[in-house]
PDB file of N, CA and C in Angstrom:
ATOM      1  N   MET A  23      22.127 -26.679 -37.625  1.00 55.00           N
ATOM      2  CA  MET A  23      21.043 -27.283 -36.844  1.00 55.00           C
ATOM      3  C   MET A  23      21.335 -27.133 -35.346  1.00 55.00           C
ATOM      4  N   GLY A  24      22.525 -27.492 -34.965  1.00 65.00           N
ATOM      5  CA  GLY A  24      22.922 -27.387 -33.555  1.00 65.00           C
ATOM      6  C   GLY A  24      22.918 -25.942 -33.078  1.00 65.00           C
ATOM      7  N   ASN A  25      23.341 -25.032 -33.985  1.00 72.00           N
ATOM      8  CA  ASN A  25      23.376 -23.614 -33.661  1.00 72.00           C
ATOM      9  C   ASN A  25      21.969 -23.089 -33.381  1.00 72.00           C
ATOM     10  N   LEU A  26      21.011 -23.500 -34.208  1.00 71.00           N
ATOM     11  CA  LEU A  26      19.613 -23.084 -34.066  1.00 71.00           C
ATOM     12  C   LEU A  26      19.061 -23.587 -32.729  1.00 71.00           C
ATOM     13  N   LEU A  27      19.372 -24.847 -32.433  1.00 69.00           N
ATOM     14  CA  LEU A  27      18.925 -25.463 -31.190  1.00 69.00           C
ATOM     15  C   LEU A  27      19.532 -24.719 -29.998  1.00 69.00           C
ATOM     16  N   GLY A  28      20.824 -24.401 -30.114  1.00 72.00           N
ATOM     17  CA  GLY A  28      21.526 -23.663 -29.060  1.00 72.00           C
ATOM     18  C   GLY A  28      20.912 -22.301 -28.821  1.00 72.00           C
ATOM     19  N   ARG A  29      20.585 -21.615 -29.911  1.00 78.00           N
ATOM     20  CA  ARG A  29      19.999 -20.284 -29.795  1.00 78.00           C
ATOM     21  C   ARG A  29      18.619 -20.370 -29.138  1.00 78.00           C
ATOM     22  N   GLY A  30      17.832 -21.360 -29.546  1.00 76.00           N
ATOM     23  CA  GLY A  30      16.494 -21.572 -28.968  1.00 76.00           C
ATOM     24  C   GLY A  30      16.598 -21.874 -27.481  1.00 76.00           C
ATOM     25  N   PHE A  31      17.582 -22.718 -27.136  1.00 77.00           N
ATOM     26  CA  PHE A  31      17.785 -23.074 -25.730  1.00 77.00           C
ATOM     27  C   PHE A  31      18.200 -21.843 -24.924  1.00 77.00           C
ATOM     28  N   GLY A  32      19.086 -21.035 -25.530  1.00 80.00           N
ATOM     29  CA  GLY A  32      19.540 -19.799 -24.881  1.00 80.00           C
ATOM     30  C   GLY A  32      18.387 -18.857 -24.605  1.00 80.00           C
ATOM     31  N   LYS A  33      17.517 -18.678 -25.596  1.00 83.00           N
ATOM     32  CA  LYS A  33      16.344 -17.813 -25.435  1.00 83.00           C
ATOM     33  C   LYS A  33      15.428 -18.361 -24.348  1.00 83.00           C
ATOM     34  N   GLY A  34      15.227 -19.673 -24.378  1.00 81.00           N
ATOM     35  CA  GLY A  34      14.381 -20.321 -23.372  1.00 81.00           C
ATOM     36  C   GLY A  34      14.961 -20.149 -21.975  1.00 81.00           C
ATOM     37  N   PHE A  35      16.289 -20.284 -21.886  1.00 82.00           N
ATOM     38  CA  PHE A  35      16.986 -20.148 -20.604  1.00 82.00           C
ATOM     39  C   PHE A  35      16.831 -18.725 -20.068  1.00 82.00           C
ATOM     40  N   VAL A  36      17.005 -17.732 -20.962  1.00 84.00           N
ATOM     41  CA  VAL A  36      16.867 -16.318 -20.570  1.00 84.00           C
ATOM     42  C   VAL A  36      15.433 -16.031 -20.129  1.00 84.00           C
ATOM     43  N   ALA A  37      14.476 -16.521 -20.921  1.00 85.00           N
ATOM     44  CA  ALA A  37      13.064 -16.311 -20.596  1.00 85.00           C
ATOM     45  C   ALA A  37      12.734 -16.947 -19.247  1.00 85.00           C
ATOM     46  N   GLY A  38      13.248 -18.161 -19.041  1.00 86.00           N
ATOM     47  CA  GLY A  38      13.030 -18.858 -17.772  1.00 86.00           C
ATOM     48  C   GLY A  38      13.651 -18.094 -16.617  1.00 86.00           C
ATOM     49  N   GLY A  39      14.852 -17.571 -16.843  1.00 87.00           N
ATOM     50  CA  GLY A  39      15.533 -16.790 -15.809  1.00 87.00           C
ATOM     51  C   GLY A  39      14.762 -15.537 -15.453  1.00 87.00           C
ATOM     52  N   VAL A  40      14.283 -14.828 -16.487  1.00 88.00           N
ATOM     53  CA  VAL A  40      13.510 -13.594 -16.270  1.00 88.00           C
ATOM     54  C   VAL A  40      12.226 -13.921 -15.519  1.00 88.00           C
ATOM     55  N   LEU A  41      11.563 -14.982 -15.941  1.00 88.00           N
ATOM     56  CA  LEU A  41      10.327 -15.411 -15.295  1.00 88.00           C
ATOM     57  C   LEU A  41      10.593 -15.778 -13.834  1.00 88.00           C
ATOM     58  N   GLY A  42      11.664 -16.529 -13.611  1.00 88.00           N
ATOM     59  CA  GLY A  42      12.033 -16.936 -12.247  1.00 88.00           C
ATOM     60  C   GLY A  42      12.314 -15.741 -11.358  1.00 88.00           C
ATOM     61  N   VAL A  43      13.051 -14.776 -11.894  1.00 89.00           N
ATOM     62  CA  VAL A  43      13.392 -13.567 -11.136  1.00 89.00           C
ATOM     63  C   VAL A  43      12.131 -12.770 -10.827  1.00 89.00           C
ATOM     64  N   SER A  44      11.266 -12.600 -11.838  1.00 89.00           N
ATOM     65  CA  SER A  44      10.041 -11.815 -11.615  1.00 89.00           C
ATOM     66  C   SER A  44       9.128 -12.512 -10.605  1.00 89.00           C
ATOM     67  N   ILE A  45       9.063 -13.843 -10.637  1.00 87.00           N
ATOM     68  CA  ILE A  45       8.271 -14.596  -9.657  1.00 87.00           C
ATOM     69  C   ILE A  45       8.873 -14.408  -8.265  1.00 87.00           C
ATOM     70  N   GLY A  46      10.211 -14.458  -8.203  1.00 88.00           N
ATOM     71  CA  GLY A  46      10.911 -14.243  -6.932  1.00 88.00           C
ATOM     72  C   GLY A  46      10.633 -12.865  -6.358  1.00 88.00           C
ATOM     73  N   ILE A  47      10.702 -11.844  -7.220  1.00 87.00           N
ATOM     74  CA  ILE A  47      10.435 -10.460  -6.793  1.00 87.00           C
ATOM     75  C   ILE A  47       8.985 -10.334  -6.334  1.00 87.00           C
ATOM     76  N   ALA A  48       8.069 -10.931  -7.088  1.00 86.00           N
ATOM     77  CA  ALA A  48       6.653 -10.866  -6.749  1.00 86.00           C
ATOM     78  C   ALA A  48       6.407 -11.520  -5.386  1.00 86.00           C
ATOM     79  N   ALA A  49       7.010 -12.685  -5.161  1.00 86.00           N
ATOM     80  CA  ALA A  49       6.862 -13.392  -3.883  1.00 86.00           C
ATOM     81  C   ALA A  49       7.460 -12.551  -2.756  1.00 86.00           C
ATOM     82  N   PHE A  50       8.625 -11.953  -3.019  1.00 86.00           N
ATOM     83  CA  PHE A  50       9.325 -11.128  -2.032  1.00 86.00           C
ATOM     84  C   PHE A  50       8.495  -9.896  -1.682  1.00 86.00           C
ATOM     85  N   ALA A  51       7.796  -9.346  -2.692  1.00 85.00           N
ATOM     86  CA  ALA A  51       6.957  -8.164  -2.476  1.00 85.00           C
ATOM     87  C   ALA A  51       5.624  -8.559  -1.833  1.00 85.00           C
ATOM     88  N   LEU A  52       5.168  -9.769  -2.123  1.00 87.00           N
ATOM     89  CA  LEU A  52       3.860 -10.229  -1.654  1.00 87.00           C
ATOM     90  C   LEU A  52       3.870 -10.567  -0.170  1.00 87.00           C
ATOM     91  N   VAL A  53       4.968 -11.144   0.315  1.00 89.00           N
ATOM     92  CA  VAL A  53       5.029 -11.570   1.725  1.00 89.00           C
ATOM     93  C   VAL A  53       4.842 -10.384   2.673  1.00 89.00           C
ATOM     94  N   PRO A  54       5.626  -9.289   2.539  1.00 87.00           N
ATOM     95  CA  PRO A  54       5.398  -8.144   3.429  1.00 87.00           C
ATOM     96  C   PRO A  54       4.003  -7.540   3.262  1.00 87.00           C
ATOM     97  N   ALA A  55       3.494  -7.533   2.032  1.00 89.00           N
ATOM     98  CA  ALA A  55       2.157  -6.992   1.773  1.00 89.00           C
ATOM     99  C   ALA A  55       1.107  -7.815   2.524  1.00 89.00           C
ATOM    100  N   LEU A  56       1.245  -9.136   2.494  1.00 89.00           N
ATOM    101  CA  LEU A  56       0.333 -10.027   3.209  1.00 89.00           C
ATOM    102  C   LEU A  56       0.430  -9.808   4.713  1.00 89.00           C
ATOM    103  N   VAL A  57       1.656  -9.724   5.202  1.00 92.00           N
ATOM    104  CA  VAL A  57       1.876  -9.505   6.642  1.00 92.00           C
ATOM    105  C   VAL A  57       1.249  -8.184   7.061  1.00 92.00           C
ATOM    106  N   LEU A  58       1.464  -7.133   6.257  1.00 91.00           N
ATOM    107  CA  LEU A  58       0.894  -5.811   6.543  1.00 91.00           C
ATOM    108  C   LEU A  58      -0.630  -5.868   6.547  1.00 91.00           C
ATOM    109  N   ALA A  59      -1.197  -6.559   5.561  1.00 92.00           N
ATOM    110  CA  ALA A  59      -2.653  -6.684   5.468  1.00 92.00           C
ATOM    111  C   ALA A  59      -3.210  -7.386   6.704  1.00 92.00           C
ATOM    112  N   MET A  60      -2.535  -8.471   7.121  1.00 93.00           N
ATOM    113  CA  MET A  60      -2.971  -9.223   8.300  1.00 93.00           C
ATOM    114  C   MET A  60      -2.858  -8.366   9.561  1.00 93.00           C
ATOM    115  N   LEU A  61      -1.763  -7.618   9.662  1.00 94.00           N
ATOM    116  CA  LEU A  61      -1.560  -6.734  10.819  1.00 94.00           C
ATOM    117  C   LEU A  61      -2.631  -5.659  10.883  1.00 94.00           C
ATOM    118  N   SER A  62      -2.884  -5.007   9.744  1.00 93.00           N
ATOM    119  CA  SER A  62      -3.877  -3.930   9.721  1.00 93.00           C
ATOM    120  C   SER A  62      -5.270  -4.484  10.016  1.00 93.00           C
ATOM    121  N   LEU A  63      -5.539  -5.695   9.534  1.00 93.00           N
ATOM    122  CA  LEU A  63      -6.821  -6.343   9.818  1.00 93.00           C
ATOM    123  C   LEU A  63      -6.952  -6.599  11.315  1.00 93.00           C
ATOM    124  N   GLY A  64      -5.883  -7.113  11.912  1.00 93.00           N
ATOM    125  CA  GLY A  64      -5.874  -7.384  13.352  1.00 93.00           C
ATOM    126  C   GLY A  64      -6.073  -6.116  14.157  1.00 93.00           C
ATOM    127  N   VAL A  65      -5.358  -5.052  13.780  1.00 93.00           N
ATOM    128  CA  VAL A  65      -5.473  -3.765  14.475  1.00 93.00           C
ATOM    129  C   VAL A  65      -6.886  -3.214  14.316  1.00 93.00           C
ATOM    130  N   GLY A  66      -7.416  -3.321  13.084  1.00 91.00           N
ATOM    131  CA  GLY A  66      -8.776  -2.844  12.809  1.00 91.00           C
ATOM    132  C   GLY A  66      -9.810  -3.575  13.657  1.00 91.00           C
ATOM    133  N   LEU A  67      -9.677  -4.886  13.759  1.00 92.00           N
ATOM    134  CA  LEU A  67     -10.601  -5.685  14.571  1.00 92.00           C
ATOM    135  C   LEU A  67     -10.479  -5.308  16.043  1.00 92.00           C
ATOM    136  N   TRP A  68      -9.219  -5.114  16.494  1.00 93.00           N
ATOM    137  CA  TRP A  68      -8.982  -4.750  17.900  1.00 93.00           C
ATOM    138  C   TRP A  68      -9.633  -3.412  18.215  1.00 93.00           C
ATOM    139  N   PHE A  69      -9.445  -2.421  17.303  1.00 91.00           N
ATOM    140  CA  PHE A  69     -10.046  -1.094  17.478  1.00 91.00           C
ATOM    141  C   PHE A  69     -11.567  -1.201  17.484  1.00 91.00           C
ATOM    142  N   TYR A  70     -12.100  -2.002  16.556  1.00 91.00           N
ATOM    143  CA  TYR A  70     -13.546  -2.172  16.445  1.00 91.00           C
ATOM    144  C   TYR A  70     -14.109  -2.738  17.744  1.00 91.00           C
ATOM    145  N   ARG A  71     -13.446  -3.768  18.272  1.00 92.00           N
ATOM    146  CA  ARG A  71     -13.888  -4.397  19.522  1.00 92.00           C
ATOM    147  C   ARG A  71     -13.811  -3.404  20.669  1.00 92.00           C
ATOM    148  N   LYS A  72     -12.693  -2.646  20.720  1.00 90.00           N
ATOM    149  CA  LYS A  72     -12.483  -1.658  21.783  1.00 90.00           C
ATOM    150  C   LYS A  72     -13.574  -0.593  21.730  1.00 90.00           C
ATOM    151  N   ILE A  73     -13.849  -0.072  20.530  1.00 89.00           N
ATOM    152  CA  ILE A  73     -14.859   0.980  20.358  1.00 89.00           C
ATOM    153  C   ILE A  73     -16.246   0.428  20.700  1.00 89.00           C
ATOM    154  N   ALA A  74     -16.524  -0.797  20.251  1.00 88.00           N
ATOM    155  CA  ALA A  74     -17.817  -1.419  20.531  1.00 88.00           C
ATOM    156  C   ALA A  74     -17.996  -1.596  22.043  1.00 88.00           C
ATOM    157  N   PHE A  75     -16.921  -2.006  22.711  1.00 87.00           N
ATOM    158  CA  PHE A  75     -16.955  -2.211  24.169  1.00 87.00           C
ATOM    159  C   PHE A  75     -17.184  -0.869  24.883  1.00 87.00           C
ATOM    160  N   GLU A  76     -16.455   0.161  24.430  1.00 86.00           N
ATOM    161  CA  GLU A  76     -16.597   1.498  25.025  1.00 86.00           C
ATOM    162  C   GLU A  76     -18.037   1.988  24.843  1.00 86.00           C
ATOM    163  N   ALA A  77     -18.577   1.817  23.645  1.00 85.00           N
ATOM    164  CA  ALA A  77     -19.936   2.263  23.347  1.00 85.00           C
ATOM    165  C   ALA A  77     -20.933   1.532  24.241  1.00 85.00           C
ATOM    166  N   LYS A  78     -20.724   0.236  24.429  1.00 84.00           N
ATOM    167  CA  LYS A  78     -21.606  -0.578  25.277  1.00 84.00           C
ATOM    168  C   LYS A  78     -21.518  -0.090  26.714  1.00 84.00           C
ATOM    169  N   THR A  79     -20.304   0.195  27.174  1.00 83.00           N
ATOM    170  CA  THR A  79     -20.097   0.687  28.540  1.00 83.00           C
ATOM    171  C   THR A  79     -20.796   2.031  28.725  1.00 83.00           C
ATOM    172  N   ILE A  80     -20.641   2.923  27.748  1.00 79.00           N
ATOM    173  CA  ILE A  80     -21.271   4.249  27.805  1.00 79.00           C
ATOM    174  C   ILE A  80     -22.797   4.090  27.831  1.00 79.00           C
ATOM    175  N   ARG A  81     -23.317   3.176  27.012  1.00 79.00           N
ATOM    176  CA  ARG A  81     -24.763   2.917  26.973  1.00 79.00           C
ATOM    177  C   ARG A  81     -25.244   2.405  28.322  1.00 79.00           C
ATOM    178  N   ASP A  82     -24.472   1.467  28.897  1.00 79.00           N
ATOM    179  CA  ASP A  82     -24.856   0.885  30.188  1.00 79.00           C
ATOM    180  C   ASP A  82     -24.864   1.952  31.282  1.00 79.00           C
ATOM    181  N   VAL A  83     -23.865   2.844  31.251  1.00 78.00           N
ATOM    182  CA  VAL A  83     -23.770   3.913  32.246  1.00 78.00           C
ATOM    183  C   VAL A  83     -24.922   4.896  32.048  1.00 78.00           C
ATOM    184  N   GLY A  84     -25.255   5.168  30.799  1.00 73.00           N
ATOM    185  CA  GLY A  84     -26.310   6.121  30.469  1.00 73.00           C
ATOM    186  C   GLY A  84     -27.683   5.693  30.948  1.00 73.00           C
ATOM    187  N   GLN A  85     -27.907   4.400  31.020  1.00 67.00           N
ATOM    188  CA  GLN A  85     -29.250   3.915  31.386  1.00 67.00           C
ATOM    189  C   GLN A  85     -29.501   4.007  32.881  1.00 67.00           C
TER     190      GLN A  85
END
């Protein structure tokens, strides 16, 4: 009985460890991905604003 319980606990412990590690890896991989996404979004918005401003300036000069 104790042996069965021990084996079940061992399996649970291993499964928990694997799950914990995979969650850790996912979080570790997710943070840089999020930072990169935010950076690219910021750069994209900056470029968009710059291009929009340039276009407006060109339009104003053209008139």
